[in-house]
Short mmCIF file of C-alpha atoms in Angstrom, two decimals:
data_model
loop_
_atom_site.label_atom_id
_atom_site.label_comp_id
_atom_site.label_asym_id
_atom_site.label_seq_id
_atom_site.Cartn_x
_atom_site.Cartn_y
_atom_site.Cartn_z
CA MET K 153 94.97 125.67 80.43
CA SER K 154 98.32 126.33 82.13
CA ARG K 155 98.58 128.87 84.88
CA ILE K 156 100.57 132.00 84.38
CA THR K 157 102.61 133.65 87.11
CA LYS K 158 104.48 136.92 86.91
CA HIS K 159 107.04 138.34 89.29
CA GLY K 160 107.66 141.95 90.02
CA LYS K 161 104.54 143.45 88.42
CA LYS K 162 104.10 147.03 89.48
CA MET K 163 101.05 148.95 88.45
CA ARG K 164 101.20 152.62 89.11
CA LEU K 165 98.77 155.47 88.31
CA ALA K 166 100.72 158.71 88.18
CA TYR K 167 98.44 161.64 88.37
CA ILE K 168 100.18 164.79 87.15
CA THR K 169 98.35 168.00 87.96
CA ALA K 170 99.43 171.55 87.35
CA THR K 171 100.54 173.72 90.24
CA ALA K 172 98.33 176.48 91.53
CA LEU K 173 100.60 179.06 89.91
CA THR K 174 100.28 177.43 86.49
CA CYS K 175 96.50 177.33 86.84
CA ALA K 176 96.43 181.03 87.69
CA VAL K 177 98.54 181.94 84.65
CA LEU K 178 96.36 179.85 82.38
CA ALA K 179 93.25 181.41 83.86
CA VAL K 180 94.54 184.92 83.02
CA ALA K 181 95.89 184.07 79.60
CA PHE K 182 93.04 181.78 78.56
CA PRO K 183 89.78 182.65 80.29
CA TRP K 184 88.08 179.59 78.82
CA PHE K 185 90.44 177.35 80.81
CA LYS K 186 88.57 178.07 84.00
CA GLY K 187 85.79 175.87 82.78
CA LEU K 188 88.13 172.93 82.29
CA ASP K 189 90.12 172.75 85.56
CA ASN K 190 87.50 170.49 87.18
CA ARG K 191 87.07 168.10 84.28
CA GLU K 192 88.59 164.53 84.26
CA TYR K 193 91.46 164.02 81.85
CA ASN K 194 91.11 161.01 79.54
CA TYR K 195 94.62 160.66 78.08
CA TYR K 196 96.72 157.85 79.61
CA VAL K 197 100.25 156.90 78.58
CA VAL K 198 101.04 153.16 78.89
CA GLU K 199 104.59 151.92 79.57
CA TYR K 200 105.91 148.35 79.72
CA ASN K 201 109.35 147.74 81.25
CA GLY K 202 110.16 151.43 80.83
CA GLU K 203 109.16 151.68 77.17
CA VAL K 204 106.11 153.63 76.02
CA VAL K 205 103.76 151.32 74.14
CA GLY K 206 100.93 153.79 73.43
CA ALA K 207 98.16 155.93 74.88
CA VAL K 208 94.56 155.02 75.70
CA GLY K 209 91.46 156.69 76.99
CA SER K 210 91.16 154.96 80.39
CA VAL K 211 92.93 152.87 82.99
CA GLU K 212 90.51 150.03 82.21
CA GLU K 213 91.61 149.99 78.56
CA ALA K 214 95.27 149.86 79.64
CA GLU K 215 94.57 146.97 82.01
CA LYS K 216 92.67 145.10 79.29
CA ALA K 217 95.57 145.45 76.84
CA TYR K 218 98.00 144.13 79.44
CA LEU K 219 95.86 141.16 80.51
CA ASP K 220 95.02 140.22 76.90
CA ALA K 221 98.75 140.24 76.08
CA ARG K 222 99.40 137.90 79.02
CA GLN K 223 96.65 135.56 77.89
CA GLN K 224 98.06 135.56 74.37
CA LEU K 225 101.50 134.61 75.73
CA VAL K 226 100.05 131.72 77.73
CA SER K 227 98.03 130.46 74.77
CA ASN K 228 101.06 130.50 72.50
CA SER K 229 103.40 128.77 74.99
CA ASP K 230 100.92 126.35 76.63
CA SER K 231 103.35 126.35 79.54
CA LYS K 232 103.88 127.80 82.94
CA VAL K 233 105.55 131.18 82.35
CA TYR K 234 107.56 133.31 84.79
CA LEU K 235 107.93 137.05 83.93
CA ASP K 236 110.07 139.91 85.15
CA ASP K 237 107.97 142.90 84.08
CA ASN K 238 106.92 146.40 85.08
CA PHE K 239 103.62 147.86 83.82
CA THR K 240 102.66 151.51 84.44
CA VAL K 241 99.80 153.81 83.38
CA THR K 242 100.33 157.59 83.65
CA GLU K 243 97.53 160.14 83.30
CA LYS K 244 98.63 163.17 81.33
CA ALA K 245 97.14 166.72 81.64
CA GLN K 246 96.91 166.91 77.88
CA ILE K 247 94.05 168.44 75.88
CA VAL K 248 94.86 166.87 72.57
CA GLY K 249 96.86 163.83 71.51
CA SER K 250 96.46 160.73 69.43
CA LYS K 251 95.22 157.59 71.16
CA ASP K 252 95.83 153.94 70.26
CA SER K 253 93.36 151.15 70.16
CA VAL K 254 93.45 148.51 72.87
CA GLU K 255 94.49 145.93 70.22
CA VAL K 256 97.52 147.98 69.11
CA VAL K 257 98.72 148.47 72.71
CA GLN K 258 98.14 144.78 73.37
CA ASP K 259 100.34 143.79 70.42
CA ARG K 260 103.13 146.11 71.54
CA ILE K 261 103.00 144.77 75.11
CA TYR K 262 102.99 141.20 73.84
CA ASN K 263 106.14 141.77 71.77
CA LEU K 264 107.97 143.23 74.76
CA MET K 265 106.51 140.64 77.14
CA SER K 266 107.99 137.82 75.05
CA ASN K 267 111.44 139.21 75.85
CA ALA K 268 110.58 139.51 79.56
CA VAL K 269 110.08 135.77 80.04
CA ILE K 270 112.68 134.52 82.56
CA ASP K 271 111.54 130.89 82.76
CA VAL K 272 109.16 128.64 80.89
CA GLN K 273 108.02 125.46 82.61
CA LYS K 274 105.90 122.74 81.08
CA GLU K 275 103.86 119.97 82.62
CA VAL K 276 106.02 116.94 83.40
CA TYR K 277 105.76 113.60 85.22
CA VAL K 278 107.83 113.06 88.35
CA VAL K 279 108.72 109.47 89.25
CA ASP K 280 109.94 109.05 92.85
CA ILE K 281 111.67 105.69 93.48
CA ASP K 282 112.29 105.61 97.23
CA GLY K 283 113.96 109.02 97.06
CA LEU K 284 115.47 108.80 93.57
CA VAL K 285 113.52 111.47 91.65
CA ILE K 286 113.34 111.26 87.86
CA THR K 287 111.47 113.90 85.81
CA LEU K 288 110.07 112.67 82.50
CA ASP K 289 108.37 114.33 79.56
CA SER K 290 105.30 112.11 79.18
CA LEU K 291 103.31 109.18 80.53
CA GLU K 292 104.69 107.17 77.62
CA ASP K 293 108.21 107.74 79.02
CA VAL K 294 107.04 106.70 82.49
CA THR K 295 105.62 103.47 81.06
CA ALA K 296 108.82 102.84 79.09
CA LEU K 297 110.89 103.30 82.25
CA LEU K 298 108.82 100.75 84.21
CA ASN K 299 108.85 98.25 81.34
CA ALA K 300 112.62 98.54 80.99
CA SER K 301 113.07 98.00 84.75
CA MET K 302 111.45 94.57 84.67
CA LYS K 303 112.70 93.49 81.24
CA ALA K 304 115.81 91.68 82.56
CA PHE K 305 113.64 89.51 84.84
CA ASP K 306 110.82 88.87 82.35
CA GLU K 307 112.57 86.91 79.61
CA ASN K 308 109.31 85.84 77.99
CA ALA K 309 107.83 89.35 78.08
CA LEU K 310 104.78 88.14 80.00
CA PHE K 311 104.14 91.44 81.76
CA HIS K 312 103.75 95.06 80.76
CA ALA K 313 103.25 98.22 82.82
CA GLU K 314 100.06 100.27 82.81
CA VAL K 315 100.00 103.80 84.25
CA LEU K 316 96.57 105.05 85.27
CA ALA K 317 95.19 108.20 86.88
CA SER K 318 94.70 107.84 90.63
CA ASN K 319 91.21 107.93 92.07
CA ASP K 320 92.45 109.92 95.06
CA ARG K 321 94.05 112.94 93.35
CA CYS K 322 93.88 114.23 89.79
CA ASP K 323 97.64 115.00 89.70
CA THR K 324 98.83 111.55 90.78
CA PHE K 325 99.04 108.21 89.00
CA VAL K 326 99.30 104.54 89.90
CA TYR K 327 100.89 101.68 87.99
CA ASN K 328 100.06 98.01 87.52
CA LEU K 329 102.23 95.23 86.12
CA VAL K 330 99.76 93.30 84.01
CA MET K 331 100.18 89.83 82.52
CA ALA K 332 99.30 89.38 78.86
CA GLU K 333 95.88 87.81 78.40
CA THR K 334 97.24 85.03 76.17
CA ASP K 335 99.53 83.83 78.92
CA MET K 336 97.22 84.45 81.84
CA GLN K 337 98.39 82.53 84.90
CA GLY K 338 96.38 82.83 88.10
CA ALA K 339 97.97 82.57 91.52
CA PRO K 340 97.13 79.50 93.64
CA THR K 341 94.11 80.22 95.81
CA VAL K 342 92.90 78.80 99.11
CA MET K 343 89.38 77.36 99.10
CA VAL K 344 87.46 77.08 102.38
CA GLY K 345 84.82 74.38 102.80
CA GLU K 346 83.50 71.57 105.00
CA ASP K 347 84.43 67.89 105.06
CA GLU K 348 82.06 64.96 105.68
CA THR K 349 81.95 65.70 109.41
CA GLY K 350 81.13 69.37 108.91
CA ALA K 351 84.59 70.56 109.98
CA ILE K 352 86.02 73.60 108.22
CA VAL K 353 88.90 72.64 105.92
CA GLU K 354 91.12 74.55 103.54
CA THR K 355 92.21 73.25 100.15
CA VAL K 356 94.59 74.88 97.71
CA GLN K 357 93.37 75.44 94.19
CA ILE K 358 96.52 74.75 92.19
CA GLY K 359 97.10 76.61 88.95
CA LYS K 360 99.61 75.74 86.25
CA ASP K 361 103.35 76.06 86.65
CA GLY K 362 104.99 79.34 85.71
CA VAL K 363 105.27 82.98 86.74
CA PHE K 364 102.01 84.43 88.02
CA SER K 365 103.08 87.62 89.78
CA MET K 366 105.59 90.41 89.20
CA ASN K 367 105.99 93.64 91.12
CA PHE K 368 108.52 96.22 92.24
CA LYS K 369 110.02 96.16 95.73
CA GLU K 370 110.51 99.91 96.05
CA ASN K 371 107.77 102.44 96.77
CA ILE K 372 107.22 104.21 93.45
CA THR K 373 105.03 107.33 93.18
CA ILE K 374 104.09 109.17 89.99
CA ALA K 375 102.75 112.74 89.92
CA THR K 376 102.47 115.71 87.57
CA SER K 377 104.47 118.88 88.14
CA TYR K 378 106.09 121.73 86.19
CA ALA K 379 109.74 121.92 85.19
CA SER K 380 112.10 123.57 82.72
CA ASN K 381 113.35 121.62 79.72
CA ASP K 382 116.82 121.26 81.25
CA GLU K 383 115.27 119.48 84.27
CA VAL K 384 113.65 116.76 82.18
CA TRP K 385 115.57 113.48 81.89
CA ASP K 386 116.30 111.87 78.57
CA ILE K 387 114.41 108.57 78.65
CA ASN K 388 117.52 106.54 77.73
CA GLU K 389 119.49 108.15 80.55
CA ALA K 390 116.64 107.42 82.97
CA ILE K 391 116.49 103.75 81.92
CA SER K 392 120.26 103.38 82.26
CA THR K 393 120.15 104.90 85.75
CA VAL K 394 117.44 102.62 87.15
CA THR K 395 118.65 99.40 85.51
CA LYS K 396 122.40 99.80 86.12
CA GLU K 397 123.45 97.24 88.71
CA THR K 398 125.58 98.17 91.71
CA GLU K 399 127.00 95.58 94.08
CA GLU K 400 125.69 95.49 97.64
CA LYS K 401 126.77 93.18 100.43
CA GLU K 402 124.16 91.00 102.08
CA ILE K 403 123.98 87.98 104.37
CA TYR K 404 123.29 84.56 102.85
CA GLU K 405 122.14 81.67 105.06
CA VAL K 406 123.52 78.28 104.11
CA VAL K 407 120.90 75.66 103.18
CA SER K 408 121.12 71.91 102.79
CA GLY K 409 123.44 70.85 99.96
CA ASP K 410 125.32 74.18 99.81
CA THR K 411 129.06 74.23 99.15
CA LEU K 412 131.38 77.16 98.53
CA SER K 413 131.44 76.16 94.88
CA ALA K 414 127.64 76.07 94.62
CA ILE K 415 127.25 79.41 96.41
CA SER K 416 129.89 81.03 94.20
CA LYS K 417 127.96 79.97 91.08
CA LYS K 418 124.66 81.12 92.58
CA PHE K 419 125.93 84.66 93.13
CA ASP K 420 128.32 84.75 90.14
CA LEU K 421 131.35 85.05 92.41
CA THR K 422 134.61 83.15 92.67
CA ILE K 423 135.42 81.06 95.73
CA GLU K 424 138.35 83.40 96.37
CA GLN K 425 136.00 86.41 96.43
CA ILE K 426 133.71 84.71 98.97
CA ILE K 427 136.68 83.82 101.19
CA ALA K 428 137.98 87.39 100.92
CA MET K 429 134.63 88.68 102.26
CA ASN K 430 134.57 85.98 104.96
CA ASP K 431 138.17 85.68 106.15
CA TYR K 432 137.29 82.91 108.61
CA LEU K 433 136.47 80.59 105.72
CA LYS K 434 138.91 78.36 103.89
CA ASP K 435 138.43 76.48 100.67
CA SER K 436 138.22 73.21 102.58
CA ASP K 437 135.97 74.46 105.38
CA TYR K 438 132.74 72.52 105.79
CA LEU K 439 129.58 74.63 105.70
CA HIS K 440 126.75 73.89 108.11
CA VAL K 441 123.07 74.52 107.47
CA GLY K 442 122.17 77.86 109.05
CA ASP K 443 125.68 79.35 108.74
CA GLN K 444 125.62 82.95 107.58
CA ILE K 445 128.16 84.26 105.10
CA VAL K 446 128.62 87.62 103.38
CA VAL K 447 128.11 87.78 99.62
CA THR K 448 127.76 90.61 97.12
CA VAL K 449 124.57 90.88 95.11
CA PRO K 450 124.10 93.14 92.07
CA LYS K 451 121.12 95.42 92.65
CA PRO K 452 119.49 97.97 90.32
CA GLU K 453 117.63 101.03 91.58
CA ILE K 454 114.33 99.20 91.00
CA SER K 455 114.20 95.64 92.37
CA VAL K 456 111.81 93.21 90.71
CA ILE K 457 109.94 90.64 92.81
CA VAL K 458 108.76 87.57 90.89
CA GLU K 459 106.53 84.76 92.17
CA GLU K 460 106.50 81.47 90.30
CA GLN K 461 104.73 78.14 90.78
CA GLN K 462 107.00 75.10 90.41
CA SER K 463 106.20 71.36 90.52
CA TYR K 464 109.00 68.81 91.05
CA THR K 465 110.05 65.60 92.77
CA GLU K 466 112.66 65.80 95.54
CA ASN K 467 114.34 63.87 98.32
CA TYR K 468 113.47 65.27 101.70
CA ASP K 469 114.50 64.81 105.34
CA LEU K 470 112.50 65.16 108.52
CA PRO K 471 113.70 67.35 111.38
CA ILE K 472 115.90 65.59 113.95
CA LYS K 473 114.13 64.25 117.01
CA TYR K 474 116.07 64.95 120.18
CA VAL K 475 115.96 62.86 123.35
CA TYR K 476 117.08 64.91 126.34
CA ASN K 477 119.12 63.31 129.14
CA GLU K 478 119.29 65.38 132.31
CA LYS K 479 122.13 63.27 133.67
CA LYS K 480 124.43 63.99 130.74
CA TYR K 481 126.32 67.19 129.96
CA THR K 482 125.57 69.34 126.93
CA THR K 483 128.81 68.10 125.41
CA TYR K 484 127.25 64.61 125.16
CA SER K 485 125.56 63.48 121.97
CA GLU K 486 124.65 59.98 120.72
CA THR K 487 122.67 58.94 117.64
CA LEU K 488 120.01 56.42 118.64
CA GLU K 489 118.41 56.07 115.19
CA GLU K 490 119.82 57.03 111.80
CA ALA K 491 117.84 59.29 109.43
CA VAL K 492 116.32 57.93 106.24
CA SER K 493 115.55 60.32 103.37
CA GLY K 494 112.13 60.20 101.74
CA VAL K 495 110.83 61.09 98.28
CA ARG K 496 107.91 63.42 97.52
CA ASP K 497 106.19 65.33 94.74
CA VAL K 498 105.75 68.98 95.65
CA VAL K 499 104.14 72.13 94.33
CA ALA K 500 105.91 75.23 95.62
CA ILE K 501 105.66 78.99 95.32
CA VAL K 502 109.18 80.31 94.73
CA THR K 503 109.95 84.00 95.22
CA TYR K 504 112.83 85.73 93.46
CA GLU K 505 114.29 89.19 93.95
CA ASN K 506 116.24 90.35 90.92
CA GLY K 507 116.59 86.74 89.83
CA VAL K 508 117.89 85.44 93.19
CA GLU K 509 115.67 83.08 95.17
CA THR K 510 114.53 84.61 98.45
CA GLY K 511 111.75 82.25 99.53
CA ARG K 512 110.16 78.88 98.85
CA GLU K 513 106.79 77.80 100.23
CA ILE K 514 105.47 74.28 99.63
CA ILE K 515 101.71 74.50 99.09
CA GLN K 516 101.08 70.86 98.19
CA GLU K 517 103.00 67.59 98.63
CA THR K 518 102.46 63.94 97.77
CA ILE K 519 104.62 61.43 99.63
CA ILE K 520 106.14 58.72 97.44
CA GLU K 521 108.49 57.24 100.03
CA GLU K 522 108.22 58.06 103.73
CA ALA K 523 111.20 59.70 105.41
CA LYS K 524 112.45 58.70 108.84
CA ALA K 525 113.81 61.25 111.30
CA ALA K 526 117.12 60.76 113.07
CA VAL K 527 116.85 60.33 116.85
CA ILE K 528 119.71 61.83 118.83
CA GLU K 529 120.20 61.79 122.58
CA VAL K 530 121.79 64.92 124.03
CA GLY K 531 122.68 66.02 127.53
CA THR K 532 121.21 69.05 129.24
CA LYS K 533 123.60 69.55 132.19
CA THR K 534 125.90 72.53 132.02
CA PRO K 535 129.50 71.27 131.70
CA PRO K 536 132.25 72.36 134.07
CA THR K 537 133.95 75.69 133.59
CA TYR K 538 137.70 76.23 133.73
CA ILE K 539 139.85 78.92 135.31
CA LYS K 540 143.51 79.77 134.86
CA PRO K 541 145.49 77.61 137.35
CA ILE K 542 147.85 80.41 138.51
CA SER K 543 147.65 84.13 139.11
CA GLY K 544 149.82 86.18 136.76
CA GLY K 545 152.62 84.48 134.86
CA ARG K 546 153.95 85.18 131.38
CA LEU K 547 152.69 83.12 128.45
CA THR K 548 155.80 81.55 126.91
CA SER K 549 154.52 78.64 124.80
CA ARG K 550 151.17 78.16 123.11
CA TYR K 551 149.22 75.07 122.13
CA GLY K 552 150.37 73.49 118.83
CA TRP K 553 153.49 72.65 116.86
CA ARG K 554 156.81 74.06 118.08
CA THR K 555 160.57 73.39 118.05
CA ILE K 556 162.17 72.67 121.40
CA PHE K 557 165.55 71.18 122.23
CA GLY K 558 166.16 71.15 118.48
CA GLU K 559 163.20 68.86 117.83
CA ARG K 560 159.82 69.50 116.22
CA ASP K 561 156.96 68.39 118.49
CA PHE K 562 153.32 69.11 119.23
CA HIS K 563 152.81 71.05 122.45
CA LYS K 564 149.68 69.64 124.10
CA GLY K 565 149.09 72.54 126.48
CA VAL K 566 150.24 76.07 127.31
CA ASP K 567 153.13 77.30 129.47
CA TRP K 568 153.21 80.30 131.80
CA ALA K 569 156.63 81.31 133.19
CA CYS K 570 156.50 82.09 136.92
CA PRO K 571 158.73 81.87 140.01
CA VAL K 572 159.24 78.45 141.64
CA GLY K 573 156.70 77.99 144.44
CA THR K 574 153.81 79.90 142.80
CA THR K 575 150.48 78.48 144.02
CA VAL K 576 148.67 76.16 141.55
CA ARG K 577 144.88 75.87 141.86
CA ALA K 578 142.39 73.36 140.42
CA SER K 579 141.01 74.72 137.14
CA SER K 580 137.69 72.94 137.76
CA SER K 581 136.14 70.79 140.46
CA GLY K 582 136.88 67.06 140.24
CA LYS K 583 138.78 64.04 141.49
CA VAL K 584 142.57 63.61 141.51
CA ILE K 585 143.37 60.48 139.49
CA LYS K 586 147.16 60.90 139.35
CA ALA K 587 149.61 62.81 141.54
CA GLY K 588 153.36 62.09 141.34
CA TRP K 589 156.28 61.75 138.97
CA GLY K 590 155.51 61.67 135.25
CA GLY K 591 158.79 61.46 133.34
CA SER K 592 159.17 64.47 131.03
CA TYR K 593 156.24 66.08 132.88
CA GLY K 594 158.24 66.00 136.10
CA TYR K 595 155.95 66.11 139.13
CA TYR K 596 152.37 66.54 137.91
CA VAL K 597 148.70 66.33 138.95
CA LEU K 598 145.87 64.94 136.75
CA ILE K 599 142.28 65.76 137.74
CA GLU K 600 139.13 64.24 136.18
CA HIS K 601 136.00 66.40 136.15
CA ALA K 602 132.31 65.55 136.29
CA ASP K 603 131.80 65.54 132.50
CA GLY K 604 134.77 63.23 131.91
CA SER K 605 137.19 65.98 130.87
CA ARG K 606 140.61 66.16 132.51
CA THR K 607 143.20 68.82 133.37
CA ARG K 608 146.94 68.27 133.80
CA TYR K 609 149.38 70.45 135.80
CA ALA K 610 153.09 69.66 135.19
CA HIS K 611 156.73 70.56 136.14
CA LEU K 612 155.68 71.06 139.77
CA SER K 613 158.02 71.53 142.71
CA LYS K 614 155.53 70.32 145.31
CA ILE K 615 152.24 68.36 145.24
CA LEU K 616 149.59 69.26 147.86
CA VAL K 617 146.94 66.61 147.00
CA LYS K 618 146.86 62.84 146.62
CA LYS K 619 145.25 60.32 144.30
CA GLY K 620 141.51 59.82 144.93
CA GLN K 621 141.11 63.19 146.65
CA LYS K 622 138.16 65.40 145.58
CA VAL K 623 138.97 69.07 145.01
CA LYS K 624 136.92 72.18 144.31
CA GLN K 625 137.51 74.74 141.61
CA GLY K 626 140.18 77.22 142.81
CA GLU K 627 141.48 74.90 145.59
CA LYS K 628 145.28 74.77 146.11
CA ILE K 629 146.72 71.57 144.64
CA ALA K 630 150.48 72.24 144.11
CA LYS K 631 153.44 74.62 143.76
CA THR K 632 155.12 75.44 140.45
CA GLY K 633 158.65 74.28 139.73
CA ASN K 634 161.17 73.26 137.06
CA THR K 635 161.07 69.46 137.18
CA GLY K 636 161.10 67.02 134.26
CA ARG K 637 161.94 68.16 130.74
CA SER K 638 161.73 71.87 131.39
CA THR K 639 163.35 75.01 130.01
CA GLY K 640 162.90 77.03 133.18
CA PRO K 641 160.47 77.62 136.06
CA HIS K 642 156.89 77.49 134.67
CA ILE K 643 153.54 75.71 134.82
CA HIS K 644 152.45 73.44 131.95
CA PHE K 645 148.65 73.20 131.75
CA GLU K 646 146.48 70.89 129.61
CA ILE K 647 142.75 70.41 129.07
CA ILE K 648 141.68 67.00 127.74
CA ILE K 649 138.14 66.57 126.33
CA ASN K 650 136.85 63.25 124.94
CA GLY K 651 140.35 61.84 125.22
CA SER K 652 142.07 64.55 123.15
CA THR K 653 143.88 67.68 124.21
CA VAL K 654 142.35 71.06 123.21
CA ASN K 655 143.69 74.59 123.20
CA PRO K 656 143.37 75.76 126.84
CA LEU K 657 143.32 79.41 125.76
CA LYS K 658 139.84 78.81 124.28
CA TYR K 659 138.60 78.02 127.81
CA VAL K 660 140.69 80.24 130.14
CA ASP K 661 142.26 83.70 130.03
CA LYS K 662 145.85 84.19 129.01
#
């Protein structure tokens, strides 16, 4: 039975008694009246929302008529009803007058009460999807909503939703996504036992391949409530809202075998769209395992998590084995043994979110051909650091292709314009291997550092060190000038690593 609530009910007993003067007049004119002035009157006028609905013999009869009318309204609407009504009972000092039965007054109140209803609310089912609240008309609609949410990711219709009353509260419900009995697929289970020696071992009880689990990612609660008809969602509108996909950006980590083309197909994007979201990428850029790139993924309001068992044969590689050399710098790397791929049969549990793979766990493997790990020797010493060779100066030419003296050439270092005689300091500690004239370089100094890298300082006016001399980082080694093939007073600075020049601005400040 639905509850009934009314607002603004006012019950008032208005007792109207004659004044002393009136009583005196009546006593003179009608002597018999003296015997009546102490009696209780039993004539009561009943009004509902300002309209007289009849007269009864007692307040109790009036109350009964009103309450019975309310009960009749509830029974007929079977809903939660809000009223704006005013009910009054007035006692009249009246000797004679016709009275109405309780039933007649009840009927009159009921007719007026029907017009006093300001809101009718019925029992509904509220589905809360992580803050998205949808009000539905029935449990059948709730079930239809859940079934529609997983339909796109359950092509074979293996699962269906069941909505059941909660054991905790009578006004709440829980749901289960149940697999059809005819296609029952149990999840792999771990069995614990003992081997021949008595040691505890775990073995995996493998089921058959296929989907064995489906669930929703979001926290979904279902509860009963009351609402007006205009607050209840049309089931088709609700399904459209929760299944409509909106694009969200997320981070994808590159795995072995990934290319921009493969990733674009995986997420239904073009290569141009991926590059637009990751402006540091180019079509020809090589992707490394572990790189993270931004992609867009279509996501509905309800995300479906699917677990599936898969069996397959694959090539596999073992993790690289590293040999650490404390005498070498971290820039050093040498392959001692090449990797050899192996072949294995595997059983894996693959997890998908809205059709996109999010996890893969191998639960059983059988080796067909053994793999061999690559062995790589790497250094552990911290390599030298570099500092800008002069204080101040204006950057006038960067590393890379340029046109100078009317010719196109590759500039192997950077130039800072500065007055002749500006102090030049060693960018890093090392040994001077050349100090003197160098043709187009003019006077220059070449220093070799502990990790084998070199730095060159050119167009000098004066050299302060000599070949074979050891210098420390920041030590004075020369003065700037304008010698050799030069366009004006400046310092030309190079960094050479593994025999090739690199952009100095990646190692020192401008």
